Amino acid sequence: MVRAVTYDCDVLVIGGGIVGLSTAYAITRAAPGTRVTVLEKEPGPARHQTGRNSGVIHSGIYYRPGSLKARYAVRGAAEMVKFCAEYGIAHEVTGKLIVATERAELTRLHALVQRGRENGIPVRELGPAQIAEYEPEVRGLAAIQVGTTGICDYGSVAGRLADASGAEVRYGSEVVRIDRRAALGVAVRTADGSVVRGKVLVNCAGLHCDRVAMLAGDDPGMRIVPFRGEYFDLTRPDLVRGLVYPVPDPAFPFLGVHLTRGIGGGVHVGPNAVPALAREGYGWDVVRPRELAGTVSWPGAWRMAGRHWRYGAGEVRRSFSKSAFTTAVRRLLPAVTSDDLVPAAAGVRAQAVLRDGTLVDDFLIREGARAVHVLNAPSPAATASLPIGRAVARRVLALL
Ligand SMILES: Cc1cc2nc3c(=O)[nH]c(=O)nc-3n(C[C@H](O)[C@H](O)[C@H](O)COP(=O)(O)OP(=O)(O)OC[C@H]3O[C@@H](n4cnc5c(N)ncnc54)[C@H](O)[C@@H]3O)c2cc1C
């Protein structure tokens, strides 16, 4: 006699960051009655990337037209503002400046204007006098003003998504084993020995997504290389009115050290981008030898390091030398001194790197049997989380 399989839920989501919770929210919106369980290893939502970022609602100006990042960020920014308004989450559409401080950056700044227009984002070009009208203490040769950029608290957004989704969210539930059988769905075991069965698995494990894919028996074809972003708080927040960014280097998916007036009125300066010695390595003193060994045994990590060591060395120098960091900030904000900067909490980015050393630029979502894996969701994935959640939900519902 064949016994009927009993499932604890229809969809099992691993990861209670903004992407996992948006996915849960999108599934229950699109298919009411679908039973979703979210397993999160921490005691609450948003304890990693989602709760440790710049809190910027990105406009979408930086991203290649047609890419998932461009499409989802532009749409996601508008939806995020609406979501925050609907649920009473503090937010503001502040606009931001991207400022060229050297002649060599002017061509790149102009390319950004073009890109912004292609992505349908209104931008205003500014000369030095107009920069001073927006930001009296900021110096630059030229700048662009992007009106649709905003700020919010993504930790609160994640908490709201959890409540509004109606999903069962189990905190303190670290998935340590995954058993997937074609006819039986997916059974996961958590560190405390519980077993949860579902029909389809969704991997939104952020900094651990490659390991979770491998636990499920799928080859992700990439590895997460964790890059820490260190921040300082500006003790003279009156030096900055809003959001001020440098012109980014298009070879890297990082935006460069910026000045961000957050929702509470304080100004954050950062983040840089240095290799983290653990997936959740929020300081140089956090080293997890097994995780580090996993990173250095990935050929792509060496190839990437070989290609970008010069950029990396500069970032590491600024991590250890506050005066070097201050010098970099002074390019944008000459009045700042080392004494104006006090260390603040860091974040770690989950950046996917391919075997050939390519830093994956776009969002990356892959399917396995009865599984959907989100394998690259770095910035602007918080901004774009509502459209990302819907895209993942569509794939999940097709598998049910
Ligand atoms: C320094 C920094 C600045 C950024 N600035 C911005 C910004 O201004 N604007 C923007 O849009 N984006 C920004 N981002 C990017 C944004 O924060 C991320 O793209 C987004 O938070 C990713 O969400 P996530 O849910 O994929 O990952 P996470 O928030 O990391 O969530 C993954 C969750 O999975 C859980 N998990 C992992 N393994 C397991 C397991 N085995 N079992 C159970 N649970 C598990 C983790 O505990 C974690 O809570 C920034 C990121 C960083 C690091």
Short mmCIF file of C-alpha atoms in Angstrom, two decimals, residues 95-368:
data_model
loop_
_atom_site.label_atom_id
_atom_site.label_comp_id
_atom_site.label_asym_id
_atom_site.label_seq_id
_atom_site.Cartn_x
_atom_site.Cartn_y
_atom_site.Cartn_z
CA GLY A 95 16.68 62.70 -4.75
CA LYS A 96 20.46 62.38 -4.93
CA LEU A 97 23.56 63.87 -6.54
CA ILE A 98 26.20 61.87 -8.42
CA VAL A 99 29.28 64.08 -8.47
CA ALA A 100 32.36 63.98 -10.72
CA THR A 101 35.41 65.33 -8.91
CA GLU A 102 38.01 64.62 -11.64
CA ARG A 103 38.05 65.33 -15.37
CA ALA A 104 38.49 61.61 -16.12
CA GLU A 105 35.05 60.97 -14.57
CA LEU A 106 33.17 63.38 -16.84
CA THR A 107 32.77 60.88 -19.69
CA ARG A 108 31.44 58.28 -17.25
CA LEU A 109 29.07 60.84 -15.74
CA HIS A 110 27.75 61.65 -19.20
CA ALA A 111 27.29 57.94 -19.93
CA LEU A 112 25.20 57.71 -16.75
CA VAL A 113 22.97 60.53 -17.99
CA GLN A 114 22.35 58.55 -21.18
CA ARG A 115 21.76 55.34 -19.26
CA GLY A 116 19.34 57.06 -16.91
CA ARG A 117 17.35 58.40 -19.84
CA GLU A 118 17.29 54.97 -21.49
CA ASN A 119 15.95 53.54 -18.22
CA GLY A 120 13.27 56.25 -18.16
CA ILE A 121 14.71 58.12 -15.17
CA PRO A 122 14.57 61.91 -15.17
CA VAL A 123 18.05 63.40 -14.52
CA ARG A 124 19.26 67.01 -14.33
CA GLU A 125 22.80 67.96 -15.26
CA LEU A 126 24.49 70.41 -12.89
CA GLY A 127 27.59 72.59 -12.99
CA PRO A 128 29.62 73.54 -9.88
CA ALA A 129 27.38 76.49 -8.94
CA GLN A 130 24.24 74.34 -9.14
CA ILE A 131 25.92 71.61 -7.06
CA ALA A 132 26.41 74.23 -4.34
CA GLU A 133 22.68 75.10 -4.45
CA TYR A 134 21.83 71.51 -3.52
CA GLU A 135 24.86 70.77 -1.33
CA PRO A 136 26.82 73.86 -0.22
CA GLU A 137 29.73 71.83 1.23
CA VAL A 138 30.14 69.41 -1.68
CA ARG A 139 32.72 70.17 -4.41
CA GLY A 140 32.67 68.80 -7.93
CA LEU A 141 33.32 69.62 -11.58
CA ALA A 142 29.86 68.46 -12.62
CA ALA A 143 27.03 66.38 -11.23
CA ILE A 144 23.68 64.89 -12.01
CA GLN A 145 20.62 65.12 -9.86
CA VAL A 146 18.35 62.08 -9.81
CA GLY A 147 14.94 62.94 -8.44
CA THR A 148 13.44 59.51 -7.80
CA THR A 149 16.02 58.23 -5.28
CA GLY A 150 14.77 57.84 -1.74
CA ILE A 151 15.49 56.36 1.69
CA CYS A 152 13.68 53.93 3.96
CA ASP A 153 14.26 51.34 6.64
CA TYR A 154 14.44 47.97 4.92
CA GLY A 155 14.40 46.10 8.24
CA SER A 156 10.91 47.50 8.91
CA VAL A 157 9.85 46.68 5.36
CA ALA A 158 10.95 43.05 5.87
CA GLY A 159 9.01 42.82 9.15
CA ARG A 160 5.90 44.16 7.45
CA LEU A 161 6.23 41.74 4.54
CA ALA A 162 6.43 38.87 7.03
CA ASP A 163 3.21 39.94 8.76
CA ALA A 164 1.31 40.86 5.60
CA SER A 165 2.21 37.63 3.81
CA GLY A 166 0.34 35.47 6.31
CA ALA A 167 3.21 32.97 6.01
CA GLU A 168 4.35 30.96 8.98
CA VAL A 169 7.78 32.39 9.77
CA ARG A 170 9.91 30.19 12.02
CA TYR A 171 12.85 32.06 13.49
CA GLY A 172 15.83 30.28 15.02
CA SER A 173 15.47 27.59 12.33
CA GLU A 174 18.73 26.98 10.54
CA VAL A 175 18.39 24.56 7.64
CA VAL A 176 21.23 22.05 7.83
CA ARG A 177 19.98 19.27 5.54
CA ILE A 178 17.75 19.06 2.49
CA ASP A 179 16.24 15.88 1.12
CA ARG A 180 14.48 16.15 -2.22
CA ARG A 181 12.69 13.33 -3.96
CA ALA A 182 10.77 13.67 -7.19
CA ALA A 183 7.50 12.21 -5.95
CA LEU A 184 7.78 13.31 -2.34
CA GLY A 185 8.70 16.98 -2.49
CA VAL A 186 11.28 18.45 -0.19
CA ALA A 187 12.08 17.68 3.44
CA VAL A 188 14.45 19.96 5.32
CA ARG A 189 16.04 19.36 8.69
CA THR A 190 16.86 22.27 10.94
CA ALA A 191 19.70 22.50 13.46
CA ASP A 192 17.32 21.68 16.34
CA GLY A 193 16.35 18.40 14.66
CA SER A 194 12.89 19.41 13.37
CA VAL A 195 11.84 18.24 9.92
CA VAL A 196 9.60 20.37 7.70
CA ARG A 197 8.10 19.02 4.48
CA GLY A 198 6.97 21.10 1.53
CA LYS A 199 6.22 20.64 -2.16
CA VAL A 200 8.65 23.26 -3.48
CA LEU A 201 11.77 24.80 -1.98
CA VAL A 202 12.82 28.44 -2.42
CA ASN A 203 16.40 29.34 -1.59
CA CYS A 204 16.71 32.98 -0.51
CA ALA A 205 19.62 32.39 1.85
CA GLY A 206 21.62 35.45 0.76
CA LEU A 207 25.22 35.04 1.91
CA HIS A 208 24.68 31.26 2.12
CA CYS A 209 22.64 30.71 -1.06
CA ASP A 210 25.34 28.72 -2.87
CA ARG A 211 25.72 26.35 0.09
CA VAL A 212 21.95 25.89 0.38
CA ALA A 213 21.75 25.09 -3.37
CA MET A 214 24.45 22.45 -2.87
CA LEU A 215 22.64 21.06 0.20
CA ALA A 216 19.66 20.58 -2.12
CA GLY A 217 21.87 18.70 -4.57
CA ASP A 218 21.97 21.42 -7.25
CA ASP A 219 25.20 22.78 -8.71
CA PRO A 220 24.87 26.58 -8.53
CA GLY A 221 27.81 27.20 -10.91
CA MET A 222 28.88 30.14 -8.77
CA ARG A 223 30.11 30.87 -5.28
CA ILE A 224 29.33 33.71 -2.95
CA VAL A 225 32.40 35.81 -2.25
CA PRO A 226 31.53 38.01 0.72
CA PHE A 227 32.55 41.67 0.50
CA ARG A 228 32.27 43.71 3.67
CA GLY A 229 31.15 47.32 3.46
CA GLU A 230 32.36 49.46 6.35
CA TYR A 231 30.61 52.66 7.38
CA PHE A 232 31.31 55.71 9.50
CA ASP A 233 28.80 58.08 11.05
CA LEU A 234 29.37 61.77 10.37
CA THR A 235 29.40 63.67 13.66
CA ARG A 236 28.65 66.93 11.81
CA PRO A 237 25.60 65.81 9.82
CA ASP A 238 24.88 69.44 8.91
CA LEU A 239 27.68 69.15 6.32
CA VAL A 240 25.37 67.14 4.07
CA ARG A 241 21.74 67.79 3.16
CA GLY A 242 20.85 64.62 1.29
CA LEU A 243 22.49 61.80 -0.68
CA VAL A 244 25.83 62.36 -2.42
CA TYR A 245 27.54 59.68 -4.52
CA PRO A 246 30.78 59.55 -6.52
CA VAL A 247 30.82 58.40 -10.16
CA PRO A 248 31.13 54.59 -9.90
CA ASP A 249 33.74 52.52 -11.69
CA PRO A 250 31.69 50.45 -14.18
CA ALA A 251 34.09 47.48 -13.77
CA PHE A 252 32.65 46.84 -10.29
CA PRO A 253 29.14 46.28 -8.98
CA PHE A 254 29.85 48.64 -6.04
CA LEU A 255 28.87 52.30 -6.02
CA GLY A 256 31.81 53.77 -4.11
CA VAL A 257 31.85 55.50 -0.72
CA HIS A 258 28.83 57.78 -0.52
CA LEU A 259 27.19 60.14 1.95
CA THR A 260 23.67 59.15 2.92
CA ARG A 261 21.36 61.12 5.15
CA GLY A 262 19.24 58.33 6.62
CA ILE A 263 15.68 58.23 7.81
CA GLY A 264 16.69 59.23 11.37
CA GLY A 265 18.56 62.35 10.17
CA GLY A 266 22.08 60.99 10.74
CA VAL A 267 24.59 60.82 7.88
CA HIS A 268 26.31 57.53 7.02
CA VAL A 269 29.59 57.56 5.12
CA GLY A 270 30.52 54.38 3.23
CA PRO A 271 30.54 51.58 2.36
CA ASN A 272 33.93 50.53 1.06
CA ALA A 273 34.32 46.98 -0.31
CA VAL A 274 36.86 44.68 1.35
CA PRO A 275 36.97 40.88 1.34
CA ALA A 276 35.24 39.46 4.42
CA LEU A 277 36.95 36.51 6.14
CA ALA A 278 33.59 34.90 6.94
CA ARG A 279 30.17 35.01 5.28
CA GLU A 280 28.94 37.06 8.19
CA GLY A 281 32.32 38.63 8.91
CA TYR A 282 31.37 42.11 10.10
CA GLY A 283 34.94 42.93 11.21
CA TRP A 284 38.51 41.80 10.42
CA ASP A 285 38.44 39.82 13.68
CA VAL A 286 35.65 37.52 12.45
CA VAL A 287 37.36 34.63 10.66
CA ARG A 288 35.70 31.30 9.83
CA PRO A 289 38.44 29.05 8.47
CA ARG A 290 36.01 26.62 6.78
CA GLU A 291 34.16 29.38 4.99
CA LEU A 292 37.42 31.06 4.02
CA ALA A 293 38.75 27.75 2.70
CA GLY A 294 35.54 27.40 0.64
CA THR A 295 36.14 30.83 -0.90
CA VAL A 296 39.82 30.35 -1.69
CA SER A 297 39.26 26.90 -3.16
CA TRP A 298 36.91 28.41 -5.78
CA PRO A 299 38.99 29.11 -8.91
CA GLY A 300 36.86 32.16 -9.70
CA ALA A 301 37.96 33.85 -6.46
CA TRP A 302 41.63 33.73 -7.55
CA ARG A 303 40.85 34.83 -11.09
CA MET A 304 38.82 37.75 -9.76
CA ALA A 305 41.62 38.68 -7.33
CA GLY A 306 44.20 38.50 -10.14
CA ARG A 307 42.13 40.89 -12.24
CA HIS A 308 41.13 43.39 -9.58
CA TRP A 309 43.95 43.29 -6.99
CA ARG A 310 44.86 46.95 -7.50
CA TYR A 311 41.32 48.16 -6.73
CA GLY A 312 41.12 45.71 -3.80
CA ALA A 313 44.43 46.88 -2.33
CA GLY A 314 43.16 50.49 -2.25
CA GLU A 315 39.98 49.41 -0.47
CA VAL A 316 41.90 47.37 2.12
CA ARG A 317 44.26 50.31 2.74
CA ARG A 318 41.29 52.59 3.40
CA SER A 319 39.87 49.95 5.75
CA PHE A 320 42.98 49.96 7.95
CA SER A 321 43.80 53.66 7.62
CA LYS A 322 41.16 56.14 8.72
CA SER A 323 43.21 58.99 7.28
CA ALA A 324 43.25 57.28 3.83
CA PHE A 325 39.46 56.82 4.11
CA THR A 326 39.03 60.47 5.12
CA THR A 327 41.16 61.59 2.17
CA ALA A 328 38.84 59.67 -0.17
CA VAL A 329 35.75 61.30 1.39
CA ARG A 330 37.34 64.76 1.18
CA ARG A 331 37.28 64.53 -2.61
CA LEU A 332 33.51 65.02 -2.31
CA LEU A 333 33.33 66.83 0.98
CA PRO A 334 36.50 68.90 1.60
CA ALA A 335 35.38 70.14 5.03
CA VAL A 336 35.37 66.69 6.60
CA THR A 337 38.16 65.72 9.00
CA SER A 338 39.12 62.42 10.51
CA ASP A 339 37.59 63.49 13.83
CA ASP A 340 34.19 63.91 12.16
CA LEU A 341 33.99 60.19 11.36
CA VAL A 342 33.10 57.55 13.95
CA PRO A 343 32.91 53.85 13.06
CA ALA A 344 29.41 52.44 12.52
CA ALA A 345 28.04 48.92 11.95
CA ALA A 346 29.26 47.18 8.80
CA GLY A 347 27.37 45.06 6.27
CA VAL A 348 28.49 42.15 4.10
CA ARG A 349 27.39 41.83 0.46
CA ALA A 350 26.63 38.44 -1.05
CA GLN A 351 28.36 38.76 -4.41
CA ALA A 352 28.21 35.80 -6.79
CA VAL A 353 31.41 35.01 -8.65
CA LEU A 354 31.57 32.56 -11.57
CA ARG A 355 34.28 29.92 -12.04
CA ASP A 356 36.06 32.17 -14.57
CA GLY A 357 36.29 35.03 -12.07
CA THR A 358 33.39 37.11 -13.46
CA LEU A 359 31.52 39.10 -10.84
CA VAL A 360 27.88 38.36 -11.67
CA ASP A 361 26.36 41.72 -12.44
CA ASP A 362 22.66 40.99 -12.80
CA PHE A 363 20.23 39.28 -10.45
CA LEU A 364 20.49 35.52 -10.92
CA ILE A 365 17.56 33.17 -10.34
CA ARG A 366 17.86 29.47 -11.26
CA GLU A 367 15.54 26.50 -11.05
CA GLY A 368 16.24 22.92 -10.02
#
